[in-house]
PDB file of C-alpha atoms in Angstrom:
ATOM      1  CA  UNK A   1       0.000   0.000   0.000  1.00  0.00           C
ATOM      2  CA  UNK A   2       1.197   3.514  -0.825  1.00  0.00           C
ATOM      3  CA  UNK A   3       0.039   6.679   0.896  1.00  0.00           C
ATOM      4  CA  UNK A   4      -1.095   8.211  -2.397  1.00  0.00           C
ATOM      5  CA  UNK A   5      -3.605   5.370  -2.767  1.00  0.00           C
ATOM      6  CA  UNK A   6      -5.302   6.591   0.405  1.00  0.00           C
ATOM      7  CA  UNK A   7      -5.410  10.125  -0.984  1.00  0.00           C
ATOM      8  CA  UNK A   8      -6.928   8.750  -4.190  1.00  0.00           C
ATOM      9  CA  UNK A   9      -9.665   6.995  -2.225  1.00  0.00           C
ATOM     10  CA  UNK A  10     -10.408  10.141  -0.211  1.00  0.00           C
ATOM     11  CA  UNK A  11     -10.640  12.211  -3.410  1.00  0.00           C
ATOM     12  CA  UNK A  12     -12.952   9.683  -5.087  1.00  0.00           C
ATOM     13  CA  UNK A  13     -15.211   9.579  -2.017  1.00  0.00           C
ATOM     14  CA  UNK A  14     -15.438  13.365  -2.126  1.00  0.00           C
ATOM     15  CA  UNK A  15     -16.244  13.686  -5.834  1.00  0.00           C
ATOM     16  CA  UNK A  16     -18.050  10.349  -6.333  1.00  0.00           C
ATOM     17  CA  UNK A  17     -16.322  10.320  -9.691  1.00  0.00           C
ATOM     18  CA  UNK A  18     -13.052   8.841 -10.965  1.00  0.00           C
ATOM     19  CA  UNK A  19     -12.836  11.564 -13.622  1.00  0.00           C
ATOM     20  CA  UNK A  20     -13.268  14.477 -11.213  1.00  0.00           C
ATOM     21  CA  UNK A  21     -10.924  12.955  -8.626  1.00  0.00           C
ATOM     22  CA  UNK A  22      -8.222  12.342 -11.237  1.00  0.00           C
ATOM     23  CA  UNK A  23      -8.505  15.933 -12.429  1.00  0.00           C
ATOM     24  CA  UNK A  24      -8.186  17.291  -8.884  1.00  0.00           C
ATOM     25  CA  UNK A  25      -5.061  15.327  -7.981  1.00  0.00           C
ATOM     26  CA  UNK A  26      -3.482  15.610 -11.445  1.00  0.00           C
ATOM     27  CA  UNK A  27      -3.191  11.922 -12.364  1.00  0.00           C
ATOM     28  CA  UNK A  28      -4.667  10.023 -15.276  1.00  0.00           C
ATOM     29  CA  UNK A  29      -7.986   8.242 -14.813  1.00  0.00           C
ATOM     30  CA  UNK A  30      -6.319   4.971 -15.741  1.00  0.00           C
ATOM     31  CA  UNK A  31      -3.557   5.310 -13.134  1.00  0.00           C
ATOM     32  CA  UNK A  32      -6.071   6.267 -10.451  1.00  0.00           C
ATOM     33  CA  UNK A  33      -8.351   3.335 -11.300  1.00  0.00           C
ATOM     34  CA  UNK A  34      -5.446   0.881 -11.319  1.00  0.00           C
ATOM     35  CA  UNK A  35      -4.178   2.192  -7.970  1.00  0.00           C
ATOM     36  CA  UNK A  36      -7.592   1.701  -6.367  1.00  0.00           C
ATOM     37  CA  UNK A  37      -8.005  -1.770  -7.907  1.00  0.00           C
ATOM     38  CA  UNK A  38      -4.602  -2.721  -6.494  1.00  0.00           C
ATOM     39  CA  UNK A  39      -5.666  -1.418  -3.085  1.00  0.00           C
ATOM     40  CA  UNK A  40      -8.808  -3.571  -3.179  1.00  0.00           C
ATOM     41  CA  UNK A  41      -6.823  -6.639  -4.240  1.00  0.00           C
ATOM     42  CA  UNK A  42      -4.173  -6.101  -1.567  1.00  0.00           C
ATOM     43  CA  UNK A  43      -6.772  -6.044   1.218  1.00  0.00           C
ATOM     44  CA  UNK A  44      -9.163  -8.488  -0.387  1.00  0.00           C
ATOM     45  CA  UNK A  45     -12.154  -6.177  -0.086  1.00  0.00           C
ATOM     46  CA  UNK A  46     -14.382  -4.283  -2.503  1.00  0.00           C
ATOM     47  CA  UNK A  47     -14.190  -0.600  -1.612  1.00  0.00           C
ATOM     48  CA  UNK A  48     -16.115   0.971  -4.487  1.00  0.00           C
ATOM     49  CA  UNK A  49     -19.248   0.358  -6.506  1.00  0.00           C
ATOM     50  CA  UNK A  50     -18.598   1.585 -10.042  1.00  0.00           C
ATOM     51  CA  UNK A  51     -21.447   2.505 -12.381  1.00  0.00           C
ATOM     52  CA  UNK A  52     -22.033   4.781 -15.404  1.00  0.00           C
ATOM     53  CA  UNK A  53     -23.489   7.355 -12.990  1.00  0.00           C
ATOM     54  CA  UNK A  54     -20.382   7.516 -10.841  1.00  0.00           C
ATOM     55  CA  UNK A  55     -18.716   5.814  -7.908  1.00  0.00           C
ATOM     56  CA  UNK A  56     -19.994   5.112  -4.401  1.00  0.00           C
ATOM     57  CA  UNK A  57     -18.379   3.473  -1.399  1.00  0.00           C
ATOM     58  CA  UNK A  58     -19.410   0.040  -0.220  1.00  0.00           C
ATOM     59  CA  UNK A  59     -20.083  -0.397   3.534  1.00  0.00           C
ATOM     60  CA  UNK A  60     -16.566  -1.850   3.808  1.00  0.00           C
ATOM     61  CA  UNK A  61     -15.313   1.112   1.805  1.00  0.00           C
ATOM     62  CA  UNK A  62     -16.841   3.539   4.309  1.00  0.00           C
ATOM     63  CA  UNK A  63     -15.002   1.802   7.163  1.00  0.00           C
ATOM     64  CA  UNK A  64     -11.779   1.719   5.148  1.00  0.00           C
ATOM     65  CA  UNK A  65     -12.151   5.421   4.321  1.00  0.00           C
ATOM     66  CA  UNK A  66     -12.448   6.349   7.996  1.00  0.00           C
ATOM     67  CA  UNK A  67      -9.211   4.492   8.773  1.00  0.00           C
ATOM     68  CA  UNK A  68      -7.520   6.007   5.714  1.00  0.00           C
ATOM     69  CA  UNK A  69      -8.325   9.504   6.961  1.00  0.00           C
ATOM     70  CA  UNK A  70      -6.885   8.670  10.371  1.00  0.00           C
ATOM     71  CA  UNK A  71      -3.645   7.448   8.779  1.00  0.00           C
ATOM     72  CA  UNK A  72      -3.361  10.510   6.526  1.00  0.00           C
ATOM     73  CA  UNK A  73      -3.998  12.792   9.510  1.00  0.00           C
ATOM     74  CA  UNK A  74      -1.221  11.091  11.501  1.00  0.00           C
ATOM     75  CA  UNK A  75       1.192  11.468   8.599  1.00  0.00           C
ATOM     76  CA  UNK A  76       0.247  15.152   8.370  1.00  0.00           C
ATOM     77  CA  UNK A  77       1.018  15.508  12.076  1.00  0.00           C
ATOM     78  CA  UNK A  78       4.474  14.028  11.483  1.00  0.00           C
ATOM     79  CA  UNK A  79       5.105  16.550   8.714  1.00  0.00           C
ATOM     80  CA  UNK A  80       3.991  19.400  10.953  1.00  0.00           C
ATOM     81  CA  UNK A  81       6.063  18.229  13.914  1.00  0.00           C
ATOM     82  CA  UNK A  82       9.297  17.206  12.229  1.00  0.00           C
ATOM     83  CA  UNK A  83       9.608  18.617   8.713  1.00  0.00           C
ATOM     84  CA  UNK A  84      11.443  21.698  10.008  1.00  0.00           C
ATOM     85  CA  UNK A  85      13.981  19.492  11.796  1.00  0.00           C
ATOM     86  CA  UNK A  86      15.589  18.361   8.560  1.00  0.00           C
ATOM     87  CA  UNK A  87      19.364  18.768   8.837  1.00  0.00           C
ATOM     88  CA  UNK A  88      19.820  20.522   5.503  1.00  0.00           C
ATOM     89  CA  UNK A  89      16.928  22.917   5.708  1.00  0.00           C
ATOM     90  CA  UNK A  90      16.309  24.931   2.552  1.00  0.00           C
ATOM     91  CA  UNK A  91      15.483  28.597   2.411  1.00  0.00           C
ATOM     92  CA  UNK A  92      11.715  28.704   2.005  1.00  0.00           C
ATOM     93  CA  UNK A  93      10.465  30.336  -1.172  1.00  0.00           C
ATOM     94  CA  UNK A  94       7.145  30.650  -2.907  1.00  0.00           C
ATOM     95  CA  UNK A  95       3.785  32.377  -2.948  1.00  0.00           C
ATOM     96  CA  UNK A  96       0.979  31.540  -0.545  1.00  0.00           C
ATOM     97  CA  UNK A  97      -2.627  32.676  -0.865  1.00  0.00           C
ATOM     98  CA  UNK A  98      -4.541  32.718   2.415  1.00  0.00           C
ATOM     99  CA  UNK A  99      -8.301  33.160   2.601  1.00  0.00           C
ATOM    100  CA  UNK A 100      -9.311  34.595   5.965  1.00  0.00           C
ATOM    101  CA  UNK A 101     -12.292  36.031   7.755  1.00  0.00           C
ATOM    102  CA  UNK A 102     -11.750  39.799   8.261  1.00  0.00           C
ATOM    103  CA  UNK A 103      -9.816  40.658  11.436  1.00  0.00           C
ATOM    104  CA  UNK A 104      -8.901  36.985  11.876  1.00  0.00           C
ATOM    105  CA  UNK A 105      -5.590  37.096  10.025  1.00  0.00           C
ATOM    106  CA  UNK A 106      -3.655  37.867  13.243  1.00  0.00           C
ATOM    107  CA  UNK A 107      -1.327  40.269  11.386  1.00  0.00           C
ATOM    108  CA  UNK A 108       1.400  40.238  14.036  1.00  0.00           C
ATOM    109  CA  UNK A 109       1.745  36.461  13.638  1.00  0.00           C
ATOM    110  CA  UNK A 110       1.909  36.675   9.853  1.00  0.00           C
ATOM    111  CA  UNK A 111       4.383  39.552   9.968  1.00  0.00           C
ATOM    112  CA  UNK A 112       6.622  37.459  12.240  1.00  0.00           C
ATOM    113  CA  UNK A 113       6.439  34.560   9.778  1.00  0.00           C
ATOM    114  CA  UNK A 114       7.291  36.928   6.923  1.00  0.00           C
ATOM    115  CA  UNK A 115      10.331  38.191   8.831  1.00  0.00           C
ATOM    116  CA  UNK A 116      11.523  34.619   9.365  1.00  0.00           C
ATOM    117  CA  UNK A 117      10.927  33.706   5.711  1.00  0.00           C
ATOM    118  CA  UNK A 118      11.332  36.878   3.608  1.00  0.00           C
ATOM    119  CA  UNK A 119      11.328  34.940   0.334  1.00  0.00           C
ATOM    120  CA  UNK A 120       7.813  33.631   0.928  1.00  0.00           C
ATOM    121  CA  UNK A 121       5.203  36.012  -0.471  1.00  0.00           C
ATOM    122  CA  UNK A 122       1.931  36.033   1.500  1.00  0.00           C
ATOM    123  CA  UNK A 123      -1.299  37.270  -0.075  1.00  0.00           C
ATOM    124  CA  UNK A 124      -4.339  37.697   2.186  1.00  0.00           C
ATOM    125  CA  UNK A 125      -7.867  37.689   0.821  1.00  0.00           C
ATOM    126  CA  UNK A 126     -10.954  38.391   2.922  1.00  0.00           C
ATOM    127  CA  UNK A 127     -13.852  35.979   2.565  1.00  0.00           C
ATOM    128  CA  UNK A 128     -16.748  34.441   4.452  1.00  0.00           C
ATOM    129  CA  UNK A 129     -16.278  31.023   6.120  1.00  0.00           C
ATOM    130  CA  UNK A 130     -18.340  29.089   3.516  1.00  0.00           C
ATOM    131  CA  UNK A 131     -16.433  30.689   0.635  1.00  0.00           C
ATOM    132  CA  UNK A 132     -13.094  30.036   2.353  1.00  0.00           C
ATOM    133  CA  UNK A 133     -13.873  26.328   2.731  1.00  0.00           C
ATOM    134  CA  UNK A 134     -14.929  26.089  -0.924  1.00  0.00           C
ATOM    135  CA  UNK A 135     -11.809  27.912  -2.119  1.00  0.00           C
ATOM    136  CA  UNK A 136      -9.474  25.631  -0.163  1.00  0.00           C
ATOM    137  CA  UNK A 137     -11.347  22.519  -1.350  1.00  0.00           C
ATOM    138  CA  UNK A 138     -11.104  23.674  -4.973  1.00  0.00           C
ATOM    139  CA  UNK A 139      -7.424  24.566  -4.707  1.00  0.00           C
ATOM    140  CA  UNK A 140      -8.084  28.299  -5.118  1.00  0.00           C
ATOM    141  CA  UNK A 141      -6.189  29.090  -1.907  1.00  0.00           C
ATOM    142  CA  UNK A 142      -3.535  27.234   0.057  1.00  0.00           C
ATOM    143  CA  UNK A 143      -5.233  27.482   3.446  1.00  0.00           C
ATOM    144  CA  UNK A 144      -8.022  29.308   5.215  1.00  0.00           C
ATOM    145  CA  UNK A 145      -8.656  30.922   8.584  1.00  0.00           C
ATOM    146  CA  UNK A 146     -12.345  30.685   9.449  1.00  0.00           C
ATOM    147  CA  UNK A 147     -14.777  31.373  12.265  1.00  0.00           C
ATOM    148  CA  UNK A 148     -17.088  28.549  13.318  1.00  0.00           C
ATOM    149  CA  UNK A 149     -20.038  29.366  15.532  1.00  0.00           C
ATOM    150  CA  UNK A 150     -21.268  26.678  17.887  1.00  0.00           C
ATOM    151  CA  UNK A 151     -24.587  26.773  16.052  1.00  0.00           C
ATOM    152  CA  UNK A 152     -22.831  25.020  13.157  1.00  0.00           C
ATOM    153  CA  UNK A 153     -22.075  21.561  14.612  1.00  0.00           C
ATOM    154  CA  UNK A 154     -22.064  19.928  11.181  1.00  0.00           C
ATOM    155  CA  UNK A 155     -19.414  22.212   9.706  1.00  0.00           C
ATOM    156  CA  UNK A 156     -16.416  20.176  10.877  1.00  0.00           C
ATOM    157  CA  UNK A 157     -17.835  16.966   9.379  1.00  0.00           C
ATOM    158  CA  UNK A 158     -18.557  18.824   6.135  1.00  0.00           C
ATOM    159  CA  UNK A 159     -14.941  20.025   6.009  1.00  0.00           C
ATOM    160  CA  UNK A 160     -13.623  16.508   6.654  1.00  0.00           C
ATOM    161  CA  UNK A 161     -15.947  15.097   3.981  1.00  0.00           C
ATOM    162  CA  UNK A 162     -14.262  17.454   1.522  1.00  0.00           C
ATOM    163  CA  UNK A 163     -10.938  15.815   2.370  1.00  0.00           C
ATOM    164  CA  UNK A 164      -9.711  18.872   4.285  1.00  0.00           C
ATOM    165  CA  UNK A 165      -8.261  19.262   7.753  1.00  0.00           C
ATOM    166  CA  UNK A 166      -9.846  21.396  10.466  1.00  0.00           C
ATOM    167  CA  UNK A 167      -7.659  22.548  13.370  1.00  0.00           C
ATOM    168  CA  UNK A 168      -9.102  24.827  16.025  1.00  0.00           C
ATOM    169  CA  UNK A 169      -6.617  27.557  16.933  1.00  0.00           C
ATOM    170  CA  UNK A 170      -8.475  29.742  19.409  1.00  0.00           C
ATOM    171  CA  UNK A 171     -11.734  29.610  21.339  1.00  0.00           C
ATOM    172  CA  UNK A 172     -13.173  33.128  21.347  1.00  0.00           C
ATOM    173  CA  UNK A 173     -16.395  35.086  21.827  1.00  0.00           C
ATOM    174  CA  UNK A 174     -18.407  37.512  19.701  1.00  0.00           C
ATOM    175  CA  UNK A 175     -19.405  40.913  21.090  1.00  0.00           C
ATOM    176  CA  UNK A 176     -21.752  43.638  19.903  1.00  0.00           C
ATOM    177  CA  UNK A 177     -19.977  46.935  19.259  1.00  0.00           C
ATOM    178  CA  UNK A 178     -21.871  50.181  19.837  1.00  0.00           C
ATOM    179  CA  UNK A 179     -20.768  53.815  19.583  1.00  0.00           C
ATOM    180  CA  UNK A 180     -20.928  56.472  22.296  1.00  0.00           C
ATOM    181  CA  UNK A 181     -24.141  57.870  20.772  1.00  0.00           C
ATOM    182  CA  UNK A 182     -25.856  54.493  20.640  1.00  0.00           C
ATOM    183  CA  UNK A 183     -28.889  53.884  22.892  1.00  0.00           C
ATOM    184  CA  UNK A 184     -27.030  50.741  23.978  1.00  0.00           C
ATOM    185  CA  UNK A 185     -23.991  52.657  25.268  1.00  0.00           C
ATOM    186  CA  UNK A 186     -24.785  51.986  28.948  1.00  0.00           C
ATOM    187  CA  UNK A 187     -25.354  48.269  28.482  1.00  0.00           C
ATOM    188  CA  UNK A 188     -22.849  45.632  29.518  1.00  0.00           C
ATOM    189  CA  UNK A 189     -24.844  42.614  28.326  1.00  0.00           C
ATOM    190  CA  UNK A 190     -27.476  42.237  25.606  1.00  0.00           C
ATOM    191  CA  UNK A 191     -29.849  39.366  24.905  1.00  0.00           C
ATOM    192  CA  UNK A 192     -30.147  37.869  21.446  1.00  0.00           C
ATOM    193  CA  UNK A 193     -33.798  38.950  21.310  1.00  0.00           C
ATOM    194  CA  UNK A 194     -32.886  42.580  22.006  1.00  0.00           C
ATOM    195  CA  UNK A 195     -29.973  42.421  19.570  1.00  0.00           C
ATOM    196  CA  UNK A 196     -32.250  41.273  16.754  1.00  0.00           C
ATOM    197  CA  UNK A 197     -34.359  44.411  17.251  1.00  0.00           C
ATOM    198  CA  UNK A 198     -31.395  46.730  16.596  1.00  0.00           C
ATOM    199  CA  UNK A 199     -30.209  48.203  13.321  1.00  0.00           C
ATOM    200  CA  UNK A 200     -27.217  46.046  12.395  1.00  0.00           C
ATOM    201  CA  UNK A 201     -24.310  46.681  10.073  1.00  0.00           C
ATOM    202  CA  UNK A 202     -22.093  43.878   8.782  1.00  0.00           C
ATOM    203  CA  UNK A 203     -18.758  44.002   7.003  1.00  0.00           C
ATOM    204  CA  UNK A 204     -19.162  43.123   3.314  1.00  0.00           C
ATOM    205  CA  UNK A 205     -17.867  39.584   2.840  1.00  0.00           C
ATOM    206  CA  UNK A 206     -19.482  38.390   6.085  1.00  0.00           C
ATOM    207  CA  UNK A 207     -22.969  39.672   5.264  1.00  0.00           C
ATOM    208  CA  UNK A 208     -24.525  36.534   3.738  1.00  0.00           C
ATOM    209  CA  UNK A 209     -23.022  34.265   6.394  1.00  0.00           C
ATOM    210  CA  UNK A 210     -24.164  36.386   9.360  1.00  0.00           C
ATOM    211  CA  UNK A 211     -27.588  36.939   7.791  1.00  0.00           C
ATOM    212  CA  UNK A 212     -28.014  33.174   7.427  1.00  0.00           C
ATOM    213  CA  UNK A 213     -27.159  32.676  11.122  1.00  0.00           C
ATOM    214  CA  UNK A 214     -29.472  35.453  12.325  1.00  0.00           C
ATOM    215  CA  UNK A 215     -32.429  34.215  10.281  1.00  0.00           C
ATOM    216  CA  UNK A 216     -32.391  31.028  12.345  1.00  0.00           C
ATOM    217  CA  UNK A 217     -33.707  33.205  15.176  1.00  0.00           C
ATOM    218  CA  UNK A 218     -35.750  35.888  13.406  1.00  0.00           C
ATOM    219  CA  UNK A 219     -37.887  36.394  10.310  1.00  0.00           C
ATOM    220  CA  UNK A 220     -35.582  37.955   7.663  1.00  0.00           C
ATOM    221  CA  UNK A 221     -38.279  40.527   6.854  1.00  0.00           C
ATOM    222  CA  UNK A 222     -38.078  41.845  10.426  1.00  0.00           C
ATOM    223  CA  UNK A 223     -34.305  42.216  10.522  1.00  0.00           C
ATOM    224  CA  UNK A 224     -32.796  45.675  10.111  1.00  0.00           C
ATOM    225  CA  UNK A 225     -29.444  44.722   8.653  1.00  0.00           C
ATOM    226  CA  UNK A 226     -27.233  46.373   6.089  1.00  0.00           C
ATOM    227  CA  UNK A 227     -23.947  45.598   4.415  1.00  0.00           C
ATOM    228  CA  UNK A 228     -20.947  47.899   4.091  1.00  0.00           C
ATOM    229  CA  UNK A 229     -17.917  47.343   1.882  1.00  0.00           C
ATOM    230  CA  UNK A 230     -16.324  50.614   2.960  1.00  0.00           C
ATOM    231  CA  UNK A 231     -14.391  50.387   6.222  1.00  0.00           C
ATOM    232  CA  UNK A 232     -14.694  54.129   6.962  1.00  0.00           C
ATOM    233  CA  UNK A 233     -18.475  54.079   6.527  1.00  0.00           C
ATOM    234  CA  UNK A 234     -18.727  50.856   8.528  1.00  0.00           C
ATOM    235  CA  UNK A 235     -16.852  52.325  11.505  1.00  0.00           C
ATOM    236  CA  UNK A 236     -18.575  55.726  11.235  1.00  0.00           C
ATOM    237  CA  UNK A 237     -22.038  54.154  11.340  1.00  0.00           C
ATOM    238  CA  UNK A 238     -21.098  52.375  14.560  1.00  0.00           C
ATOM    239  CA  UNK A 239     -19.291  55.350  16.135  1.00  0.00           C
ATOM    240  CA  UNK A 240     -22.271  57.659  15.470  1.00  0.00           C
ATOM    241  CA  UNK A 241     -24.739  55.195  16.974  1.00  0.00           C
ATOM    242  CA  UNK A 242     -26.574  54.672  13.678  1.00  0.00           C
ATOM    243  CA  UNK A 243     -26.076  50.906  13.812  1.00  0.00           C
ATOM    244  CA  UNK A 244     -24.341  48.250  15.866  1.00  0.00           C
ATOM    245  CA  UNK A 245     -21.804  45.782  14.560  1.00  0.00           C
ATOM    246  CA  UNK A 246     -19.944  42.701  15.699  1.00  0.00           C
ATOM    247  CA  UNK A 247     -16.418  42.107  16.931  1.00  0.00           C
ATOM    248  CA  UNK A 248     -14.491  39.118  18.243  1.00  0.00           C
ATOM    249  CA  UNK A 249     -12.355  39.053  21.359  1.00  0.00           C
ATOM    250  CA  UNK A 250      -9.229  39.228  19.193  1.00  0.00           C
ATOM    251  CA  UNK A 251     -10.609  42.198  17.272  1.00  0.00           C
ATOM    252  CA  UNK A 252     -11.434  43.869  20.574  1.00  0.00           C
ATOM    253  CA  UNK A 253      -7.791  43.674  21.627  1.00  0.00           C
ATOM    254  CA  UNK A 254      -6.423  44.875  18.288  1.00  0.00           C
ATOM    255  CA  UNK A 255      -8.815  47.627  17.153  1.00  0.00           C
ATOM    256  CA  UNK A 256      -7.779  51.137  18.175  1.00  0.00           C
ATOM    257  CA  UNK A 257     -11.374  52.442  18.344  1.00  0.00           C
ATOM    258  CA  UNK A 258     -12.011  50.225  21.372  1.00  0.00           C
ATOM    259  CA  UNK A 259      -8.819  51.326  23.106  1.00  0.00           C
ATOM    260  CA  UNK A 260      -9.776  54.981  22.592  1.00  0.00           C
ATOM    261  CA  UNK A 261     -13.266  54.378  23.948  1.00  0.00           C
ATOM    262  CA  UNK A 262     -14.965  55.524  20.746  1.00  0.00           C
ATOM    263  CA  UNK A 263     -16.794  52.207  20.513  1.00  0.00           C
ATOM    264  CA  UNK A 264     -17.903  49.951  23.344  1.00  0.00           C
ATOM    265  CA  UNK A 265     -18.062  46.152  23.315  1.00  0.00           C
ATOM    266  CA  UNK A 266     -21.209  44.583  24.787  1.00  0.00           C
ATOM    267  CA  UNK A 267     -21.345  40.923  25.741  1.00  0.00           C
ATOM    268  CA  UNK A 268     -24.066  38.781  24.147  1.00  0.00           C
ATOM    269  CA  UNK A 269     -26.042  36.432  26.375  1.00  0.00           C
ATOM    270  CA  UNK A 270     -25.399  32.900  25.083  1.00  0.00           C
ATOM    271  CA  UNK A 271     -25.000  32.376  21.312  1.00  0.00           C
ATOM    272  CA  UNK A 272     -21.594  34.058  21.585  1.00  0.00           C
ATOM    273  CA  UNK A 273     -18.965  31.313  21.485  1.00  0.00           C
ATOM    274  CA  UNK A 274     -16.877  30.833  18.364  1.00  0.00           C
ATOM    275  CA  UNK A 275     -13.853  28.871  17.280  1.00  0.00           C
ATOM    276  CA  UNK A 276     -11.164  30.372  15.057  1.00  0.00           C
ATOM    277  CA  UNK A 277      -9.709  27.563  12.997  1.00  0.00           C
ATOM    278  CA  UNK A 278      -7.380  26.580  10.186  1.00  0.00           C
ATOM    279  CA  UNK A 279      -8.719  24.748   7.149  1.00  0.00           C
ATOM    280  CA  UNK A 280      -6.219  23.148   4.779  1.00  0.00           C
ATOM    281  CA  UNK A 281      -5.719  20.175   2.433  1.00  0.00           C
ATOM    282  CA  UNK A 282      -3.504  17.160   3.259  1.00  0.00           C
ATOM    283  CA  UNK A 283      -0.022  18.396   4.100  1.00  0.00           C
ATOM    284  CA  UNK A 284       1.720  16.146   1.609  1.00  0.00           C
ATOM    285  CA  UNK A 285      -0.131  17.962  -1.186  1.00  0.00           C
ATOM    286  CA  UNK A 286       1.200  21.354  -0.055  1.00  0.00           C
ATOM    287  CA  UNK A 287       4.508  23.104  -0.565  1.00  0.00           C
ATOM    288  CA  UNK A 288       7.104  23.189   2.184  1.00  0.00           C
ATOM    289  CA  UNK A 289       6.343  26.886   2.707  1.00  0.00           C
ATOM    290  CA  UNK A 290       2.639  26.162   3.241  1.00  0.00           C
ATOM    291  CA  UNK A 291       3.385  23.340   5.687  1.00  0.00           C
ATOM    292  CA  UNK A 292       5.757  25.584   7.613  1.00  0.00           C
ATOM    293  CA  UNK A 293       3.157  28.363   7.822  1.00  0.00           C
ATOM    294  CA  UNK A 294       0.523  25.956   9.163  1.00  0.00           C
ATOM    295  CA  UNK A 295       2.899  24.647  11.831  1.00  0.00           C
ATOM    296  CA  UNK A 296       3.927  28.217  12.709  1.00  0.00           C
ATOM    297  CA  UNK A 297       0.313  29.392  13.081  1.00  0.00           C
ATOM    298  CA  UNK A 298      -0.490  26.515  15.437  1.00  0.00           C
ATOM    299  CA  UNK A 299       2.424  27.421  17.695  1.00  0.00           C
ATOM    300  CA  UNK A 300       2.254  31.223  17.476  1.00  0.00           C
ATOM    301  CA  UNK A 301      -1.474  31.474  18.229  1.00  0.00           C
ATOM    302  CA  UNK A 302      -0.924  29.912  21.643  1.00  0.00           C
ATOM    303  CA  UNK A 303      -0.357  33.489  22.859  1.00  0.00           C
ATOM    304  CA  UNK A 304      -3.979  34.293  21.978  1.00  0.00           C
ATOM    305  CA  UNK A 305      -5.426  31.412  23.957  1.00  0.00           C
ATOM    306  CA  UNK A 306      -6.893  32.033  27.353  1.00  0.00           C
TER     307      UNK A 306
END
């Protein structure tokens, strides 16, 4: 058995198609099919049901897939733990595209990585969590930094079903942010019911995602929510008390407007816990620079953890 055979099986289970899986992992359909046939023969078990409509896993294949993912995850852990210990370490070079939720890029951590590896070019692109997961799964970005609310219990399984890894970096909370002219300025805690009655403003790329979460608790027609793609307008609306926004604990520590007292953070009763996490493909499919960045983020973000 070869490790790439396990990756082939994971890709086929994700796409339910030999053709699509072969295209994703850049091998010929024939080589992929032969590799999977050899895997079945080696273990004496039928893993796949092949038909003109596509490919599905047999019950034995489902069990085999679960074990395959465990093995691949352990190998990824070895890469993360020991790849930088190679005696003849090369100077890291390359370009990395990172999709991240706004304010979740932890710029001080990324700047430190850039200083350690000046020949690695980092490009940051803001996106919503669903779009980030899709981009990483489709190979449109090397890794993603997402927010997962605890109202999305199925998200981790969905990410794993796409053949991606999910590593929680930080457990955090979401706060409401209100300006000094806001009627909420004297509040320290706000209920979800009261929050849903306020005029809300959401930063551009997060609008659809936050709207989808809020409509689980309120009729969309009753929500007063607007989107802003202009950071000055977004902050001004909040500062002038014309709307309230959202901020994470990390954002609270980093944003100057909170330190100056121009905007106040208000705790939300319940429904406020989030996880900030890394999403990335199997490490052996990534460049050395990408693997090093993932390992660095896991270590460096320990300073953010309570």
